mmCIF file of C-alpha atoms in Angstrom:
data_model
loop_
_atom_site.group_PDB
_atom_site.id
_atom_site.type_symbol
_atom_site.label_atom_id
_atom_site.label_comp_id
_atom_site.label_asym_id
_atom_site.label_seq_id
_atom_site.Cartn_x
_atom_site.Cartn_y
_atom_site.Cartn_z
ATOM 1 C CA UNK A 1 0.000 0.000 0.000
ATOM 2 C CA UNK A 2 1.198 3.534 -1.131
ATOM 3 C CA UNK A 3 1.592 6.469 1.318
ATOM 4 C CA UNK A 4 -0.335 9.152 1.187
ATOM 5 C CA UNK A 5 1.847 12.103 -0.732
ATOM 6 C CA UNK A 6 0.823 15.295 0.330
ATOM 7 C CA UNK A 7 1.582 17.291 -3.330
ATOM 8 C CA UNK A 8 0.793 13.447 -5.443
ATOM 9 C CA UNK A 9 -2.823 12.598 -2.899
ATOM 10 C CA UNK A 10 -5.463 10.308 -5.403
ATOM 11 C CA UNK A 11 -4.069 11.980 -9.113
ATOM 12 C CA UNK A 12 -2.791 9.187 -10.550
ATOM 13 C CA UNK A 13 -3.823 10.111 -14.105
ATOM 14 C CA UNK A 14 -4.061 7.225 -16.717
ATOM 15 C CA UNK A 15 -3.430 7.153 -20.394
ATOM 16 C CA UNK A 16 -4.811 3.682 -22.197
ATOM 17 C CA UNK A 17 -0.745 3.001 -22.816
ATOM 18 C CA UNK A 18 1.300 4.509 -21.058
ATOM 19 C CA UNK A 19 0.798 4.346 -17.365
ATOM 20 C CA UNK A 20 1.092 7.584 -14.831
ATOM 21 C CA UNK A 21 2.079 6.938 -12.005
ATOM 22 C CA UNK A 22 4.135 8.892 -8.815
ATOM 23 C CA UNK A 23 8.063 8.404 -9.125
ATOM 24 C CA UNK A 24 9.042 6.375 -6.795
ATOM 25 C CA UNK A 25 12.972 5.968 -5.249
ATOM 26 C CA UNK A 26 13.631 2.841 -7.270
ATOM 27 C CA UNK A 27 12.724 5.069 -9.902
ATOM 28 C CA UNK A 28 15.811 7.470 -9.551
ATOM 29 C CA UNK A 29 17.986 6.048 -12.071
ATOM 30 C CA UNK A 30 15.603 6.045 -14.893
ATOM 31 C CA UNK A 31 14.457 9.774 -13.901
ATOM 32 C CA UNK A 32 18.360 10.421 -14.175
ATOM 33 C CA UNK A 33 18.628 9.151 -17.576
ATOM 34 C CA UNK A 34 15.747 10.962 -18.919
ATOM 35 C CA UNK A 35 17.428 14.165 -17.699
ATOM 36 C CA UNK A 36 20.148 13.313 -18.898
ATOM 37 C CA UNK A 37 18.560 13.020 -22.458
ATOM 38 C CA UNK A 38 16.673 16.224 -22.034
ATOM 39 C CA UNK A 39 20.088 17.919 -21.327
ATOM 40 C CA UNK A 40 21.666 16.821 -24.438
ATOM 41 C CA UNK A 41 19.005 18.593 -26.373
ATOM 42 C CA UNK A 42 19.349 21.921 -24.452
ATOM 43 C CA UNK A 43 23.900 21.470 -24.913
ATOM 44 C CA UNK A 44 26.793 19.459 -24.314
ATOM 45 C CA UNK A 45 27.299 18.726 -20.762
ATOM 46 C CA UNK A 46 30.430 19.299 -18.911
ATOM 47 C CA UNK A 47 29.894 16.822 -15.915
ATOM 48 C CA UNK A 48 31.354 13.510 -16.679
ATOM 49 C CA UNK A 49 28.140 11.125 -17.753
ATOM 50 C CA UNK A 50 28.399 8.561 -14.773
ATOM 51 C CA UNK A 51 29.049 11.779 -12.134
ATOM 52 C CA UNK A 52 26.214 13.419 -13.314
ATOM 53 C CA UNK A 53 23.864 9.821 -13.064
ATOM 54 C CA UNK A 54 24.864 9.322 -9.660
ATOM 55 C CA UNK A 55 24.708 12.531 -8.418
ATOM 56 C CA UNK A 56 21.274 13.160 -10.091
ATOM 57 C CA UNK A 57 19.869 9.813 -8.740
ATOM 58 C CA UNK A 58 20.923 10.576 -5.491
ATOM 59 C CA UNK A 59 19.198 14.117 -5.632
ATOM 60 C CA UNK A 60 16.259 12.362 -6.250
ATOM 61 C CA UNK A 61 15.922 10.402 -3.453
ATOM 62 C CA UNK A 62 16.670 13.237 -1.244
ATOM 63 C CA UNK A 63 13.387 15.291 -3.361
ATOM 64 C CA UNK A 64 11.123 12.320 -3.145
ATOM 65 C CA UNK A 65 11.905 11.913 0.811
ATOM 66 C CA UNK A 66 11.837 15.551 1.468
ATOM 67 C CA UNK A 67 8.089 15.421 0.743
ATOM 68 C CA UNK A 68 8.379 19.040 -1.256
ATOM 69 C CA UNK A 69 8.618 17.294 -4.707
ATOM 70 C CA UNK A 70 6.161 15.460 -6.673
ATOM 71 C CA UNK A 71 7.734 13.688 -9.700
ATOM 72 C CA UNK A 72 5.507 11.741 -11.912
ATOM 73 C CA UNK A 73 6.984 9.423 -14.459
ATOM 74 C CA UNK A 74 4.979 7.628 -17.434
ATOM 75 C CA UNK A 75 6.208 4.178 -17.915
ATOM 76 C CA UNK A 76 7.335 2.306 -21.300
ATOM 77 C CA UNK A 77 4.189 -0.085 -21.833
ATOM 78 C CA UNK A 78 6.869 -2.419 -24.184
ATOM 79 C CA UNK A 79 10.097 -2.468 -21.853
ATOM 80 C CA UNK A 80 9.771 -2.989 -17.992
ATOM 81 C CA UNK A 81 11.385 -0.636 -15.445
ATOM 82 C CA UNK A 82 11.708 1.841 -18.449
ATOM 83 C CA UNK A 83 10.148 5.572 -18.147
ATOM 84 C CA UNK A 84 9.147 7.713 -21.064
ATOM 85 C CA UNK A 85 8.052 10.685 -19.590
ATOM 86 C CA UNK A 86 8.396 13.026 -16.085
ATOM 87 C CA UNK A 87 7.224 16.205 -14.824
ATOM 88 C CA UNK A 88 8.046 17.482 -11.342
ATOM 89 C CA UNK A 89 6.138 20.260 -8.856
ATOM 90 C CA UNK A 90 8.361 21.648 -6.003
ATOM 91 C CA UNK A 91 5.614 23.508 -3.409
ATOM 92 C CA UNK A 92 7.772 26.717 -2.240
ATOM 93 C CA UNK A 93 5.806 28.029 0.897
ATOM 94 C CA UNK A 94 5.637 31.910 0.937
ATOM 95 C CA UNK A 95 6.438 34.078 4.174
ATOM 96 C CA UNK A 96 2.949 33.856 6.073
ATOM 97 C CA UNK A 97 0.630 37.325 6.067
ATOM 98 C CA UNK A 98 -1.792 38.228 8.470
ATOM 99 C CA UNK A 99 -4.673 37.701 6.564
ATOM 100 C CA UNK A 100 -5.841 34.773 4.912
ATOM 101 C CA UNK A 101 -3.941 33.593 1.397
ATOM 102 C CA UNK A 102 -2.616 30.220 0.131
ATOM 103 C CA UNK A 103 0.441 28.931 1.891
ATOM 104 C CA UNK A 104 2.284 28.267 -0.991
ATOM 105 C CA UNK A 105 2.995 28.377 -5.217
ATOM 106 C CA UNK A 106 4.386 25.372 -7.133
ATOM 107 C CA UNK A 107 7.473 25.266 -9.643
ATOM 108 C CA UNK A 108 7.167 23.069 -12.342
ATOM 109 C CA UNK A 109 10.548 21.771 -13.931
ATOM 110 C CA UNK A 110 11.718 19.118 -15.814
ATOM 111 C CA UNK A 111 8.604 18.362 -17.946
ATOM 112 C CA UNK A 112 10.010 15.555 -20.591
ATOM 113 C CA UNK A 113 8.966 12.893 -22.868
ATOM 114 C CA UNK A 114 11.584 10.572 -24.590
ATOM 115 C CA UNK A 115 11.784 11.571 -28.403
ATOM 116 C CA UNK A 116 10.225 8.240 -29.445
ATOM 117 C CA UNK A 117 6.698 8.790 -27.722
ATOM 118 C CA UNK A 118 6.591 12.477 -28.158
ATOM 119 C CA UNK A 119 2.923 13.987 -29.978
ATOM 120 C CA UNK A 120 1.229 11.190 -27.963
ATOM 121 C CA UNK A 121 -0.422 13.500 -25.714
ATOM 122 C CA UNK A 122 2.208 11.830 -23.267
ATOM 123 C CA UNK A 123 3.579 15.231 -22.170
ATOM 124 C CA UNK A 124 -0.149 16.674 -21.488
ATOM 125 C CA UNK A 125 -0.677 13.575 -19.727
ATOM 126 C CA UNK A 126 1.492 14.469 -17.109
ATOM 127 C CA UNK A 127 1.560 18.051 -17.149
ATOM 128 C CA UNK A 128 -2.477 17.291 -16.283
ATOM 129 C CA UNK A 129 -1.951 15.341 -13.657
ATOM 130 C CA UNK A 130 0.854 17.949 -11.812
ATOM 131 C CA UNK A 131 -1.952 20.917 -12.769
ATOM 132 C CA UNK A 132 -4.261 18.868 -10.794
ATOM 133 C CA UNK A 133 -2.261 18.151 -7.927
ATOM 134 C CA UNK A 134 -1.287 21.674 -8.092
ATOM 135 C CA UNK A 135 -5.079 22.502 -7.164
ATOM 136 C CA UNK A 136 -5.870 20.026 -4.906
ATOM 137 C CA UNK A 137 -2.989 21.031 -2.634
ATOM 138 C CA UNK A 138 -4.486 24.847 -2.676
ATOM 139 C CA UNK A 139 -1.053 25.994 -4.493
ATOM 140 C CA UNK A 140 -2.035 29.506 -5.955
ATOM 141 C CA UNK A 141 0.089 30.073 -8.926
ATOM 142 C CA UNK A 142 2.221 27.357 -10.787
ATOM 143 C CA UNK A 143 5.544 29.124 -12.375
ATOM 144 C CA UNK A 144 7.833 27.520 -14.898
ATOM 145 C CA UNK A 145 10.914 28.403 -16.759
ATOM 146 C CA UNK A 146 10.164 27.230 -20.652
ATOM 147 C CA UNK A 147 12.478 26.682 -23.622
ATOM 148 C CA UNK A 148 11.690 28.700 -26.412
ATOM 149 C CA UNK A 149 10.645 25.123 -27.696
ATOM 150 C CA UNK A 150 8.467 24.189 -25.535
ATOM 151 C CA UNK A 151 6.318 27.651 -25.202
ATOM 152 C CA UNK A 152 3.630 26.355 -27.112
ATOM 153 C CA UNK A 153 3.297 23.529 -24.943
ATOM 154 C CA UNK A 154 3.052 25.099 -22.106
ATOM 155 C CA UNK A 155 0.725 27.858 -23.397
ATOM 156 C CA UNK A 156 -1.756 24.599 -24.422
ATOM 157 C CA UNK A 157 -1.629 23.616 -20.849
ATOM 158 C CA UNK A 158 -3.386 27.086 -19.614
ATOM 159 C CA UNK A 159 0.246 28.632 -18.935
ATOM 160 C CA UNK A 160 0.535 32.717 -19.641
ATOM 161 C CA UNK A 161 3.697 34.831 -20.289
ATOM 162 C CA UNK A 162 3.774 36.413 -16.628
ATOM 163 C CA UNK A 163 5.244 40.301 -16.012
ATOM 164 C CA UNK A 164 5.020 40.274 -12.590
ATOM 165 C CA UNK A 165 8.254 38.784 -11.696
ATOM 166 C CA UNK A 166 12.072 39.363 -11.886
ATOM 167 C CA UNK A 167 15.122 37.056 -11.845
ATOM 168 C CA UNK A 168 18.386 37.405 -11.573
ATOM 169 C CA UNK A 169 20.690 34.952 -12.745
ATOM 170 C CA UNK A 170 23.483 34.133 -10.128
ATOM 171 C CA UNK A 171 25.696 31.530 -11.991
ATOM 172 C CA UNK A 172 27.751 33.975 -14.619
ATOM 173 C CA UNK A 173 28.485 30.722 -16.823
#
């Protein structure tokens, strides 16, 4: 039996083929890979491949015990133990206020489908099931960071250019 996750609760979306399902920590090696592909598409990486798989694996573990992340994964329906898909929601509580607001807004990162399955509706799958959890947990605002690429996407979901925030880039490389 399945804990209750505060940020996953009852959305376990299904597609007929693939399945949807909460990331689990046997699932952090698989998650790694898939960022790994996704990273390749966005530029060479400079961290050595195996470095970068065991560090990322580990990370996940800590994000999946931490109970701040949600990651759901969409799983290969032709190879076992193989994912296809993830999408992750960090909750970020805000400073409380003395009057009544939501406790908190959700980041969504790492949104990726393997080349092979993408314009399945795989992507949408997933990003459905995170906009849902997003609600159910009373989050208030869901923010992203999107390639140029995947603007479109995102703006299919429900997602809007935003102008009310700022950023400032820390890492000069």
């Amino acid at each position: 039996m399945r804990a209750y996750h505060p940020l996953i609760g009852a959305y376990h979306a299904r597609v007929e083929s693939p399945r949807i399902r909460p990331a689990t920590a046997g699932d952090a090696d698989e998650i790694a890979r898939l960022r790994w592909e996704f990273s390749l598409e966005e530029r060479q990486p400079t961290e050595p491949h195996e470095g970068f798989m065991r560090r990322m694996a580990s990370e996940l573990r800590r994000y999946l015990a931490s109970g701040r992340w949600a990651i759901w994964v969409a799983d290969d329906p032709d190879v076992a133990r193989r994912l296809i898909a993830t999408a992750f929601l960090q909750r970020i509580d805000k400073v409380p206020r003395p009057y009544p607001r939501p406790a908190a807004w959700g980041y969504i990162t790492n949104v990726y489908v393997d080349a092979a399955w993408r314009d399945h509706g795989i992507g949408r799958a997933v990003m459905d099931v995170a906009i849902a959890a997003a609600r159910s947990e009373g989050l208030d605002t869901l923010l992203l960071w999107p390639s140029k690429r995947a603007i479109p996407f995102y703006e299919r979901a429900g997602f809007a250019p935003a102008t009310g925030a700022m950023e400032m880039p820390l890492d000069e490389s």
